[in-house]
Coordinates of C-alpha atoms in Angstrom, one line a residue:
Chain T
X1 CA -16.5 -20.9 -2.6
X2 CA -15.2 -18.2 -0.4
X3 CA -12.0 -17.3 1.2
X4 CA -12.5 -19.8 4.0
X5 CA -13.5 -22.7 1.8
X6 CA -16.9 -23.9 0.8
X7 CA -19.7 -22.0 2.5
X8 CA -23.0 -23.8 2.8
X9 CA -25.9 -21.5 3.0
X10 CA -29.6 -21.6 2.3
X11 CA -30.7 -19.9 -0.9
X12 CA -31.8 -16.4 0.0
X13 CA -34.6 -14.5 -1.6
X14 CA -34.6 -10.8 -1.9
X15 CA -37.6 -8.8 -2.8
X16 CA -37.2 -5.7 -4.8
X17 CA -39.1 -2.7 -3.4
X18 CA -42.0 -1.7 -5.6
X19 CA -41.9 -4.8 -7.8
X20 CA -42.8 -8.4 -7.4
X21 CA -39.6 -9.6 -8.9
X22 CA -37.7 -12.1 -6.8
X23 CA -33.9 -12.3 -7.0
X24 CA -32.8 -15.9 -6.5
X25 CA -29.3 -17.2 -5.9
X26 CA -28.6 -17.7 -9.6
X27 CA -29.7 -14.2 -10.5
X28 CA -27.6 -12.9 -7.6
X29 CA -24.6 -14.9 -8.9
X30 CA -25.1 -13.5 -12.4
X31 CA -25.3 -10.0 -11.1
X32 CA -22.1 -10.4 -9.0
X33 CA -20.4 -11.9 -12.1
X34 CA -21.4 -8.9 -14.2
X35 CA -20.1 -6.5 -11.5
X36 CA -16.9 -8.6 -11.4
X37 CA -16.4 -8.2 -15.1
X38 CA -17.0 -4.4 -15.0
X39 CA -14.6 -4.2 -12.0
X40 CA -11.8 -6.1 -13.7
X41 CA -12.1 -4.5 -17.1
X42 CA -12.5 -1.0 -15.7
X43 CA -9.5 -1.7 -13.5
X44 CA -7.1 -3.0 -16.2
X45 CA -8.0 -0.3 -18.7
X46 CA -7.3 2.5 -16.2
X47 CA -4.7 0.9 -13.9
X48 CA -1.5 2.5 -15.3
X49 CA -2.9 6.0 -15.5
X50 CA -4.6 5.6 -12.2
X51 CA -1.3 4.6 -10.6
X52 CA 0.4 7.6 -12.2
X53 CA -2.2 10.0 -10.9
X54 CA -2.5 8.5 -7.4
X55 CA 1.3 8.2 -6.9
X56 CA 1.9 11.8 -8.1
X57 CA -1.0 12.9 -5.8
X58 CA 0.6 11.2 -2.8
X59 CA 3.8 13.1 -3.5
X60 CA 2.2 16.4 -4.2
X61 CA 0.4 16.3 -0.8
X62 CA 3.8 17.3 0.6
X63 CA 4.2 20.0 -2.1
X64 CA 3.8 22.9 0.2
X65 CA 5.7 23.4 2.3
X66 CA 8.0 20.4 2.4
X67 CA 9.0 20.0 -1.3
X68 CA 8.8 23.7 -1.9
X69 CA 11.2 24.3 0.9
X70 CA 13.5 21.5 -0.1
X71 CA 13.7 22.7 -3.7
X72 CA 14.6 26.3 -3.0
X73 CA 17.9 27.0 -1.0
X74 CA 16.5 30.5 -0.1
X75 CA 13.8 28.8 2.0
X76 CA 16.1 26.4 3.9
X77 CA 16.4 28.8 6.8
X78 CA 13.3 30.3 8.5
X79 CA 11.8 33.4 6.8
X80 CA 10.7 36.3 9.0
X81 CA 7.8 37.9 7.1
X82 CA 8.1 41.7 7.7
X83 CA 4.6 43.1 6.9
X84 CA 5.8 46.7 7.2
X85 CA 8.6 46.1 4.6
X86 CA 6.2 44.3 2.2
X87 CA 3.7 47.1 2.5
X88 CA 6.4 49.7 1.8
X89 CA 7.7 47.8 -1.2
X90 CA 4.2 47.4 -2.7
X91 CA 3.5 51.1 -2.2
X92 CA 6.9 52.1 -3.8
X93 CA 6.3 50.0 -6.9
X94 CA 2.7 51.0 -7.2
X95 CA 3.8 54.5 -7.5
X96 CA 6.5 53.6 -10.1
X97 CA 4.3 51.6 -12.6
X98 CA 2.0 53.4 -15.0
X99 CA -1.5 54.1 -13.7
X100 CA -3.3 51.6 -16.1
X101 CA -1.2 48.8 -14.5
X102 CA -2.9 49.4 -11.1
X103 CA -6.2 47.9 -12.1
X104 CA -5.4 44.8 -10.1
X105 CA -2.3 44.3 -7.9
X106 CA -1.3 40.9 -6.5
X107 CA 1.2 40.3 -3.7
X108 CA 2.3 36.6 -3.7
X109 CA 3.6 36.1 -0.2
X110 CA 7.2 34.8 0.4
X111 CA 7.9 31.5 2.1
X112 CA 7.4 27.7 1.6
X113 CA 3.6 28.1 2.1
X114 CA 3.5 30.8 -0.5
X115 CA 5.4 31.3 -3.7
X116 CA 9.0 31.1 -2.5
X117 CA 10.1 34.6 -3.4
X118 CA 8.0 37.6 -2.8
X119 CA 6.3 38.5 -6.1
X120 CA 4.5 41.7 -7.0
X121 CA 2.1 41.6 -10.1
X122 CA 0.6 44.8 -11.5
X123 CA -2.1 44.1 -14.1
X124 CA -4.1 46.2 -16.6
X125 CA -7.8 45.7 -17.3
X126 CA -8.6 42.0 -17.9
X127 CA -9.3 41.0 -21.5
X128 CA -7.6 40.3 -24.8
X129 CA -5.0 43.2 -24.4
X130 CA -4.2 42.5 -20.8
X131 CA -0.6 43.3 -19.8
X132 CA 1.3 42.7 -16.6
X133 CA 4.5 44.0 -14.8
X134 CA 6.1 41.4 -12.6
X135 CA 8.7 41.9 -9.9
X136 CA 10.4 39.2 -7.9
X137 CA 12.3 39.8 -4.6
X138 CA 14.5 37.7 -2.4
X139 CA 12.4 36.3 0.5
X140 CA 15.0 37.3 3.2
X141 CA 16.4 40.6 2.1
X142 CA 13.5 41.7 -0.2
X143 CA 16.1 42.8 -2.7
X144 CA 14.8 42.9 -6.3
X145 CA 16.0 39.7 -8.2
X146 CA 14.0 39.7 -11.4
X147 CA 11.4 41.7 -13.3
X148 CA 9.5 41.5 -16.6
X149 CA 6.7 43.1 -18.6
X150 CA 4.3 41.4 -21.0
X151 CA 1.1 39.4 -21.2
X152 CA 0.4 37.3 -18.1
X153 CA 0.6 34.2 -20.3
X154 CA 4.1 35.0 -21.5
X155 CA 5.3 36.0 -18.0
X156 CA 4.0 32.8 -16.3
X157 CA 5.3 30.6 -19.1
X158 CA 8.8 32.0 -18.7
X159 CA 8.9 31.2 -15.0
X160 CA 11.2 28.3 -14.1
X161 CA 9.2 25.4 -12.6
X162 CA 10.6 23.7 -9.5
X163 CA 9.9 20.1 -8.5
X164 CA 7.0 21.1 -6.3
X165 CA 5.2 22.9 -9.1
X166 CA 6.1 20.1 -11.6
X167 CA 4.7 17.2 -9.6
X168 CA 1.6 19.2 -8.4
X169 CA 0.7 20.2 -12.0
X170 CA 1.5 16.7 -13.3
X171 CA -1.0 15.3 -10.8
X172 CA -3.7 17.9 -11.7
X173 CA -3.5 17.8 -15.5
X174 CA -0.6 15.6 -16.5
X175 CA 0.9 18.8 -18.1
X176 CA -1.7 18.4 -20.8
X177 CA -3.9 21.4 -20.0
X178 CA -7.6 21.1 -20.4
X179 CA -7.4 17.6 -21.9
X180 CA -5.4 16.5 -18.9
X181 CA -8.0 17.9 -16.5
X182 CA -10.7 15.9 -18.3
X183 CA -8.5 12.8 -18.1
X184 CA -7.9 13.1 -14.4
X185 CA -11.5 14.0 -13.8
X186 CA -12.7 10.9 -15.7
X187 CA -10.1 8.8 -13.8
X188 CA -11.7 10.0 -10.6
X189 CA -15.0 8.8 -11.8
X190 CA -13.6 5.4 -12.8
X191 CA -11.9 5.1 -9.4
X192 CA -15.3 5.7 -7.8
X193 CA -16.8 3.2 -10.1
X194 CA -14.2 0.6 -9.3
X195 CA -14.6 1.1 -5.6
X196 CA -18.4 0.7 -5.9
X197 CA -18.2 -2.5 -8.0
X198 CA -15.5 -3.8 -5.8
X199 CA -17.8 -3.3 -2.8
X200 CA -20.6 -5.3 -4.5
X201 CA -18.4 -8.3 -5.5
X202 CA -16.6 -8.5 -2.1
X203 CA -19.6 -9.3 0.1
X204 CA -17.6 -10.8 3.0
X205 CA -16.1 -7.4 3.6
X206 CA -15.9 -7.6 7.4
X207 CA -14.1 -11.0 7.3
X208 CA -11.7 -9.6 4.7
X209 CA -10.7 -6.8 7.0
X210 CA -8.2 -9.0 8.8
X211 CA -7.0 -11.5 6.1
X212 CA -3.5 -11.2 4.7
X213 CA -1.5 -14.3 3.7
X214 CA 1.8 -13.2 2.3
X215 CA 3.6 -16.5 2.5
X216 CA 1.3 -18.9 0.6
X217 CA 1.5 -17.8 -3.0
X218 CA 2.1 -14.8 -5.2
X219 CA -1.6 -14.7 -6.3
X220 CA -2.8 -14.8 -2.7
X221 CA -0.3 -12.1 -1.7
X222 CA -1.6 -9.9 -4.5
X223 CA -5.4 -10.5 -3.9
X224 CA -5.1 -10.2 -0.1
X225 CA -3.1 -6.9 -0.5
X226 CA -5.7 -5.6 -3.0
X227 CA -8.5 -6.5 -0.6
X228 CA -6.9 -5.2 2.6
X229 CA -5.8 -2.0 1.1
X230 CA -9.1 -1.5 -0.7
X231 CA -11.3 -2.3 2.3
X232 CA -9.4 -0.4 4.9
X233 CA -9.1 2.6 2.6
X234 CA -12.6 2.3 1.2
X235 CA -13.8 5.8 2.4
X236 CA -10.6 7.4 1.4
X237 CA -10.5 5.9 -2.1
X238 CA -14.2 6.9 -2.6
X239 CA -13.6 10.4 -1.4
X240 CA -10.5 10.8 -3.6
X241 CA -12.3 9.5 -6.6
X242 CA -15.3 11.8 -6.1
X243 CA -13.4 15.0 -5.2
X244 CA -10.8 14.3 -8.0
X245 CA -13.7 14.0 -10.5
X246 CA -15.1 17.3 -9.3
X247 CA -11.8 19.2 -9.3
X248 CA -10.9 17.8 -12.8
X249 CA -14.2 18.4 -14.4
X250 CA -15.6 21.4 -12.5
X251 CA -14.1 24.2 -14.7
X252 CA -14.2 22.3 -18.0
X253 CA -17.6 20.6 -17.9
X254 CA -19.6 21.4 -14.8
X255 CA -19.4 25.2 -14.9
X256 CA -20.5 25.4 -18.6
X257 CA -23.2 22.8 -17.9
X258 CA -24.5 24.7 -14.8
X259 CA -24.5 28.0 -16.8
X260 CA -26.4 26.3 -19.6
X261 CA -29.0 25.0 -17.3
X262 CA -29.5 28.1 -15.2
X263 CA -28.3 31.1 -17.2
X264 CA -28.7 30.0 -20.9
X265 CA -25.0 29.5 -21.1
X266 CA -23.9 32.8 -19.7
X267 CA -20.9 31.8 -17.5
X268 CA -20.1 35.4 -16.5
X269 CA -23.6 35.8 -15.0
X270 CA -23.3 32.5 -13.1
X271 CA -20.0 33.5 -11.6
X272 CA -21.4 36.9 -10.7
X273 CA -24.4 35.3 -9.0
X274 CA -22.7 32.5 -7.1
X275 CA -19.2 33.8 -6.3
X276 CA -18.3 36.7 -4.0
X277 CA -17.9 40.0 -5.9
X278 CA -14.6 41.7 -5.6
X279 CA -14.2 44.8 -7.8
X280 CA -15.3 47.9 -5.8
X281 CA -17.1 50.9 -7.2
X282 CA -14.4 53.6 -7.2
X283 CA -15.1 57.1 -5.7
X284 CA -12.1 58.7 -7.4
X285 CA -11.2 60.3 -4.1
X286 CA -7.5 59.7 -3.2
X287 CA -6.7 57.9 0.1
X288 CA -3.7 56.4 1.9
X289 CA -3.6 52.6 1.7
X290 CA -3.3 50.8 5.1
X291 CA -1.6 47.7 3.7
X292 CA 0.5 46.9 6.8
X293 CA -2.6 46.8 9.0
X294 CA -4.3 44.4 6.6
X295 CA -1.3 42.0 6.5
X296 CA -0.9 42.1 10.3
X297 CA -4.6 41.3 10.8
X298 CA -4.5 38.4 8.4
X299 CA -1.4 37.0 10.2
X300 CA -3.1 37.4 13.6
X301 CA -5.9 35.1 12.4
X302 CA -3.5 32.2 12.6
X303 CA -3.9 31.2 8.9
X304 CA -1.1 31.0 6.3
X305 CA -1.5 33.9 3.8
X306 CA -0.9 32.9 0.2
X307 CA -1.7 36.0 -1.7
X308 CA -3.1 39.5 -1.4
X309 CA -5.2 41.0 -4.2
X310 CA -5.9 44.7 -4.4
X311 CA -8.5 46.5 -6.5
X312 CA -8.6 50.3 -6.9
X313 CA -5.2 51.1 -5.4
X314 CA -5.1 54.7 -4.1
X315 CA -8.9 55.1 -4.1
X316 CA -11.0 55.7 -1.0
X317 CA -13.1 52.6 -1.9
X318 CA -10.0 50.3 -2.6
X319 CA -10.5 46.8 -1.4
X320 CA -7.9 44.1 -0.4
X321 CA -8.5 40.3 -0.3
X322 CA -6.2 38.0 1.5
X323 CA -6.4 34.3 0.5
X324 CA -5.4 31.8 3.2
X325 CA -5.1 28.0 3.4
X326 CA -7.6 26.0 5.4
X327 CA -6.0 25.8 8.8
X328 CA -6.1 23.7 11.9
X329 CA -8.4 24.4 14.8
X330 CA -11.9 25.8 15.1
X331 CA -12.7 28.4 12.5
X332 CA -16.0 29.6 10.9
X333 CA -15.1 27.5 7.8
X334 CA -13.0 24.6 9.3
X335 CA -12.6 22.6 6.1
X336 CA -12.1 25.3 3.5
X337 CA -9.6 27.9 2.3
X338 CA -10.8 31.3 3.1
X339 CA -10.6 34.9 1.8
X340 CA -10.5 37.8 4.2
X341 CA -11.9 41.1 2.7
X342 CA -10.6 44.5 3.9
X343 CA -11.4 48.2 3.2
X344 CA -7.9 49.3 2.3
X345 CA -8.3 53.0 3.0
X346 CA -8.7 52.4 6.8
X347 CA -7.4 48.7 6.9
X348 CA -10.7 47.6 8.5
X349 CA -11.6 43.9 8.3
X350 CA -15.0 43.4 6.5
X351 CA -15.7 39.7 6.3
X352 CA -14.3 36.2 5.7
X353 CA -15.7 34.3 2.8
X354 CA -15.0 31.0 1.0
X355 CA -15.2 30.3 -2.7
X356 CA -18.7 28.9 -2.5
X357 CA -20.1 30.8 0.6
X358 CA -22.5 32.7 -1.7
X359 CA -24.0 29.4 -2.9
X360 CA -25.1 28.7 0.7
X361 CA -27.3 25.9 2.0
X362 CA -25.8 22.4 2.2
X363 CA -24.1 22.4 -1.1
X364 CA -21.9 25.5 -0.4
X365 CA -19.9 24.0 2.4
X366 CA -19.7 20.6 0.6
X367 CA -18.2 22.3 -2.5
X368 CA -15.8 24.2 -0.3
X369 CA -14.4 21.0 1.2
X370 CA -13.6 19.4 -2.1
X371 CA -10.1 20.9 -2.5
X372 CA -8.8 20.6 1.1
X373 CA -10.2 17.1 1.4
X374 CA -8.6 16.0 -1.8
X375 CA -5.1 17.4 -0.9
X376 CA -5.3 16.9 2.9
X377 CA -4.2 20.5 3.6
X378 CA -6.7 21.2 6.4
X379 CA -5.0 19.7 9.4
X380 CA -1.3 20.3 9.4
X381 CA 1.5 17.7 9.0
X382 CA -0.3 14.8 10.6
X383 CA -3.1 14.9 8.1
X384 CA -0.7 15.4 5.2
X385 CA 1.2 12.3 6.3
X386 CA -2.0 10.3 6.6
X387 CA -3.2 11.5 3.2
X388 CA 0.3 10.7 1.7
X389 CA 0.2 7.1 3.0
X390 CA -3.4 6.6 1.9
X391 CA -2.6 8.1 -1.5
X392 CA 0.2 5.5 -1.9
X393 CA -2.4 2.8 -1.0
X394 CA -4.6 4.1 -3.9
X395 CA -1.6 3.7 -6.2
X396 CA -1.0 0.2 -4.8
X397 CA -4.6 -0.7 -5.3
X398 CA -4.3 0.1 -9.0
X399 CA -1.0 -1.8 -9.4
X400 CA -2.1 -4.9 -7.5
X401 CA -5.4 -4.9 -9.4
X402 CA -3.5 -4.9 -12.7
X403 CA -1.2 -7.7 -11.5
X404 CA -4.1 -9.9 -10.4
X405 CA -5.8 -9.4 -13.8
X406 CA -2.6 -10.5 -15.6
X407 CA -1.8 -13.3 -13.1
X408 CA -5.2 -14.9 -13.5
X409 CA -5.0 -14.8 -17.2
X410 CA -1.3 -15.7 -17.7
X411 CA -1.3 -18.6 -15.2
X412 CA -5.0 -19.3 -14.5
X413 CA -8.0 -20.4 -16.4
X414 CA -9.3 -17.0 -17.5
X415 CA -6.8 -16.2 -20.2
X416 CA -7.7 -16.6 -23.8
X417 CA -4.5 -15.3 -25.3
X418 CA -1.0 -16.8 -25.2
X419 CA 0.9 -16.4 -21.9
X420 CA 3.6 -14.3 -23.6
X421 CA 1.0 -11.5 -24.4
X422 CA -0.1 -11.2 -20.8
X423 CA 3.6 -11.1 -19.7
X424 CA 4.1 -8.3 -22.3
X425 CA 1.3 -6.3 -20.6
X426 CA 3.0 -7.1 -17.3
X427 CA 6.2 -5.5 -18.6
X428 CA 4.3 -2.4 -19.5
X429 CA 2.7 -2.2 -16.0
X430 CA 6.1 -2.7 -14.3
X431 CA 7.9 -0.2 -16.6
X432 CA 5.2 2.5 -16.2
X433 CA 4.5 2.1 -12.5
X434 CA 8.0 1.3 -11.1
X435 CA 9.5 3.7 -13.7
X436 CA 7.2 6.5 -12.5
X437 CA 8.4 5.9 -8.9
X438 CA 12.1 6.0 -10.1
X439 CA 11.5 9.1 -12.2
X440 CA 9.9 10.9 -9.2
X441 CA 12.9 10.0 -7.1
X442 CA 15.2 11.4 -9.8
X443 CA 13.4 14.8 -9.5
X444 CA 15.4 15.5 -6.4
X445 CA 18.6 15.1 -8.4
X446 CA 17.4 17.1 -11.4
X447 CA 16.3 19.9 -9.1
X448 CA 19.7 20.2 -7.4
X449 CA 22.0 19.5 -10.3
X450 CA 20.2 20.8 -13.4
X451 CA 16.8 22.5 -12.6
X452 CA 16.4 23.9 -16.1
X453 CA 15.9 20.5 -17.6
X454 CA 13.8 19.1 -14.7
X455 CA 10.8 18.1 -16.9
X456 CA 12.9 16.6 -19.6
X457 CA 15.0 14.7 -17.0
X458 CA 11.8 13.3 -15.4
X459 CA 10.3 12.0 -18.7
X460 CA 13.7 10.7 -19.9
X461 CA 14.1 8.5 -16.8
X462 CA 10.6 7.3 -17.1
X463 CA 10.9 6.4 -20.8
X464 CA 14.2 4.6 -20.2
X465 CA 12.6 2.7 -17.3
X466 CA 9.7 1.5 -19.6
X467 CA 12.2 0.5 -22.3
X468 CA 14.3 -1.3 -19.7
X469 CA 11.3 -3.3 -18.4
X470 CA 10.3 -4.2 -22.0
X471 CA 13.8 -5.4 -22.9
X472 CA 14.6 -7.4 -19.8
X473 CA 13.1 -10.9 -20.0
X474 CA 12.6 -11.4 -16.2
X475 CA 9.8 -9.2 -15.0
X476 CA 10.5 -9.9 -11.4
X477 CA 14.1 -8.8 -11.9
X478 CA 13.3 -5.6 -13.8
X479 CA 10.8 -4.6 -11.0
X480 CA 13.5 -5.2 -8.4
X481 CA 16.1 -3.2 -10.3
X482 CA 13.8 -0.2 -10.8
X483 CA 12.6 -0.1 -7.2
X484 CA 16.1 -0.8 -5.9
X485 CA 17.4 2.1 -8.0
X486 CA 14.7 4.3 -6.5
X487 CA 15.8 3.2 -3.0
X488 CA 19.4 4.0 -3.7
X489 CA 18.5 7.5 -5.1
X490 CA 16.5 8.3 -2.0
X491 CA 19.1 7.0 0.4
X492 CA 21.8 9.2 -1.3
X493 CA 19.7 12.4 -1.1
X494 CA 21.4 13.7 2.1
X495 CA 24.8 13.2 0.4
X496 CA 23.6 15.1 -2.7
X497 CA 22.7 18.0 -0.5
X498 CA 26.0 17.8 1.4
X499 CA 27.8 18.1 -1.9
X500 CA 25.7 20.9 -3.4
X501 CA 24.7 23.1 -0.4
X502 CA 26.3 24.9 2.4
X503 CA 23.4 23.9 4.8
X504 CA 22.6 20.2 4.9
X505 CA 21.8 17.2 7.2
X506 CA 25.4 16.8 8.4
X507 CA 25.7 20.3 9.8
X508 CA 22.1 20.5 11.0
X509 CA 23.3 20.9 14.6
X510 CA 23.6 24.6 13.8
X511 CA 19.8 24.7 14.1
X512 CA 19.3 27.1 11.2
X513 CA 17.8 24.6 8.7
X514 CA 16.1 21.9 10.8
X515 CA 13.2 21.4 8.2
X516 CA 15.7 20.6 5.4
X517 CA 17.6 18.2 7.6
X518 CA 14.4 16.4 8.6
X519 CA 13.3 16.1 5.0
X520 CA 16.6 14.6 4.0
X521 CA 16.5 12.2 6.9
X522 CA 13.0 11.1 6.0
X523 CA 14.0 10.6 2.4
X524 CA 17.0 8.5 3.4
X525 CA 14.8 6.4 5.8
X526 CA 12.2 5.8 3.1
X527 CA 15.0 4.7 0.8
X528 CA 16.3 2.3 3.4
X529 CA 12.8 0.8 4.0
X530 CA 12.2 0.4 0.3
X531 CA 15.6 -1.3 -0.1
X532 CA 14.6 -3.7 2.7
X533 CA 11.3 -4.5 0.9
X534 CA 13.0 -4.9 -2.5
X535 CA 15.5 -7.4 -1.0
X536 CA 12.5 -9.5 0.1
X537 CA 10.9 -9.5 -3.4
X538 CA 11.2 -12.7 -5.4
X539 CA 13.8 -12.8 -8.3
X540 CA 11.7 -15.2 -10.3
X541 CA 8.3 -16.9 -10.1
X542 CA 8.4 -20.0 -8.0
X543 CA 7.9 -23.1 -10.2
X544 CA 5.5 -24.7 -7.7
X545 CA 3.1 -21.8 -8.2
X546 CA 2.7 -22.4 -12.0
X547 CA -0.8 -23.5 -12.5
X548 CA -1.5 -25.0 -15.8
X549 CA -4.5 -23.8 -17.8
X550 CA -7.2 -26.5 -18.4
X551 CA -6.5 -28.1 -21.7
X552 CA -9.6 -28.0 -24.0
X553 CA -10.2 -30.8 -26.5
X554 CA -9.5 -28.5 -29.4
X555 CA -6.1 -27.8 -28.1
X556 CA -5.4 -31.5 -27.7
X557 CA -6.4 -32.1 -31.3
X558 CA -4.1 -29.3 -32.5
X559 CA -1.3 -30.8 -30.4
X560 CA -1.8 -34.3 -31.8
X561 CA -2.0 -33.0 -35.4
Chain V
X1 CA 0.2 20.2 24.1
X2 CA -1.1 19.9 20.5
X3 CA 1.3 17.1 19.8
X4 CA 0.2 15.3 23.0
X5 CA -3.5 15.3 22.0
X6 CA -2.5 14.0 18.5
X7 CA -0.3 11.3 20.0
X8 CA -3.0 10.2 22.4
X9 CA -5.5 9.9 19.5
X10 CA -3.0 7.8 17.4
X11 CA -2.3 5.6 20.5
X12 CA -6.0 5.1 21.1
X13 CA -6.6 4.2 17.5
X14 CA -3.7 1.7 17.6
X15 CA -5.1 0.1 20.8
X16 CA -8.5 -0.2 19.2
X17 CA -7.0 -1.8 16.1
X18 CA -4.9 -4.3 18.1
X19 CA -7.9 -5.2 20.3
X20 CA -10.2 -5.7 17.3
X21 CA -7.6 -8.0 15.6
X22 CA -7.0 -10.2 18.6
X23 CA -7.9 -13.8 17.8
X24 CA -9.3 -14.4 21.3
X25 CA -12.1 -12.0 20.5
X26 CA -13.7 -14.4 18.1
X27 CA -17.0 -12.5 17.6
X28 CA -17.0 -9.8 15.0
X29 CA -19.4 -7.8 17.2
X30 CA -16.9 -7.8 20.1
X31 CA -14.2 -6.6 17.7
X32 CA -16.3 -3.8 16.3
X33 CA -17.5 -2.7 19.8
X34 CA -13.9 -2.5 21.1
X35 CA -12.8 -0.6 18.0
X36 CA -15.7 1.8 18.3
X37 CA -15.0 2.7 22.0
X38 CA -11.4 3.4 21.2
X39 CA -12.4 5.5 18.1
X40 CA -14.8 7.6 20.2
X41 CA -12.0 8.3 22.7
X42 CA -9.6 9.1 19.9
X43 CA -12.2 11.5 18.4
X44 CA -12.5 13.2 21.7
X45 CA -8.7 13.7 21.8
X46 CA -8.6 15.0 18.3
X47 CA -11.5 17.3 19.0
X48 CA -9.4 19.0 21.7
X49 CA -7.1 20.3 18.9
X50 CA -9.2 20.3 15.7
X51 CA -12.8 21.3 15.0
X52 CA -15.3 18.5 14.9
X53 CA -15.3 18.0 11.2
X54 CA -11.5 18.1 10.9
X55 CA -11.3 15.7 13.8
X56 CA -13.7 13.3 12.1
X57 CA -11.8 13.2 8.8
X58 CA -8.5 12.9 10.6
X59 CA -9.8 10.0 12.7
X60 CA -11.1 8.1 9.6
X61 CA -7.7 8.6 8.0
X62 CA -5.8 7.4 11.1
X63 CA -8.1 4.3 11.3
X64 CA -7.5 3.5 7.6
X65 CA -3.7 3.8 7.9
X66 CA -3.6 1.9 11.3
X67 CA -5.9 -0.9 9.9
X68 CA -3.9 -1.3 6.7
X69 CA -0.5 -1.4 8.5
X70 CA -1.8 -3.7 11.2
X71 CA -3.2 -6.3 8.8
X72 CA -0.2 -6.2 6.5
X73 CA 2.5 -6.3 9.1
X74 CA 0.9 -8.8 11.5
X75 CA 1.9 -11.9 9.5
X76 CA 5.5 -10.9 9.5
X77 CA 5.5 -10.2 13.2
X78 CA 3.9 -13.5 14.1
X79 CA 6.1 -15.4 11.7
X80 CA 9.2 -14.0 13.5
X81 CA 7.8 -15.0 16.9
X82 CA 7.3 -18.5 15.7

């Protein structure tokens, strides 16, 4: 029985290569059933976490520059990066700090693509006793705003986190450190597994490409949405699962495993062999540093510079490395973030490398594409928008999958537990998923009104949403209220900005802060579209759609007694 | 100029999608052929701005989004017409 009714077909025989085994229609049906079971149980166990990771990923695609710029008022107007001033500032502070702090100098570039403010980091020898001096400057005037001295760990922990950093880190490791990385990596693997098993059980994939019946019943709406979103985004979901698994597990499991296999567990040796070396051999001959020339050359390449790392400051053999984002257009490494290497004494460009360029062969470029492909930061705004939409479809895939599982068991023949228990699970799914969406929308308000408690605010809204969904009896209504609240929050973002900032959407005619005005307008439009969708959602399950479970003789006996 | 190439590519993908979803083109093969031709043209347009590998991934992304939107919005559009 397929989507189009009963399909009559001759029993097919398939011959397994290398064996004499014959797969008949019964065996094929059994195999499909097994895959269906794996698909449905894998889906329901991971659905909520997968939704959370996919949704936060779809938002974090716009982390830099859109959210970064929105979060920081200093970035609302365009920043003119002055290479000469940055070079002079770096030189000035390099002379001020003690000599042992010049082992490694990092310049984090200002702007929405970089770190917001200009940051200068002066570090001692890496190791247990490593110390750091940190200076932060206004991105426009380059006036000193903040400074600190201590261990790198303490300095980075003391930095306030804006909404861009919060949501990006939440997507990467759920703010749980190494354990979070393992969880997200494993979720990537389960997503890949779900896509593969889904492909096996939906054999009429080409016909399902164009089927969507939203007006017949809730179950058909859910299953058709699940299939349409799954089939059209098949390559994307597979890619996101695979690259997500790699990025999550690479540093925690894959690197130690590779070191164990090739270098008897010596990770340092593996890194030395397969990653570009950086630290130069010092000549102890003093030389003038041509930093301005380096920065200007990096800018002329057309790529966005993120950070500049300097080794051996003041020495004739000093080296500078500029890390840039993967950028649009033809480049030697079109789908990878690159590092430009320079001889700092004369400012001459040496080479451009990628993280895995030393690995070479086919695997080097493939490994290099993992990060840009996962985050869609290789092709400008168009690719980010596409990746954002497709990321939302991955989240929708998880949510609709969970709802189908519950629907089939609460109102169909597959459920073995009382209906109330499945509806309880449904409340959890609604609270966690729609609550996550609401909590993410609330981040804009926490960022503007009370940035110090951004993380607490996010988790409070989320927990309250889950509690609200569990308490309210009508699941349909709780879903509508949570999504409706999200829509209202998004629609009111321009007004929030108008109340809190000097520059906002309603005075964007000045032309000084167009990017902020566009972001506000897009958020308000998204809110309006979401509100339009929420209004269409049912307030209760239509009675006509209630399918009774088949009554077994045992149940009849119990009822009679 | 960049925006024009990108818009052309998006337009070609949209045309390909609409052609391949037309009920008059009953054969699956006809649908796939029309979609493939438009996709090739869209790839050419994207290749004018991006490198080949970037263009390929962008094209796959555009096709996925266009297909999902087309399939999910079509019933609402046709229901309004009726």
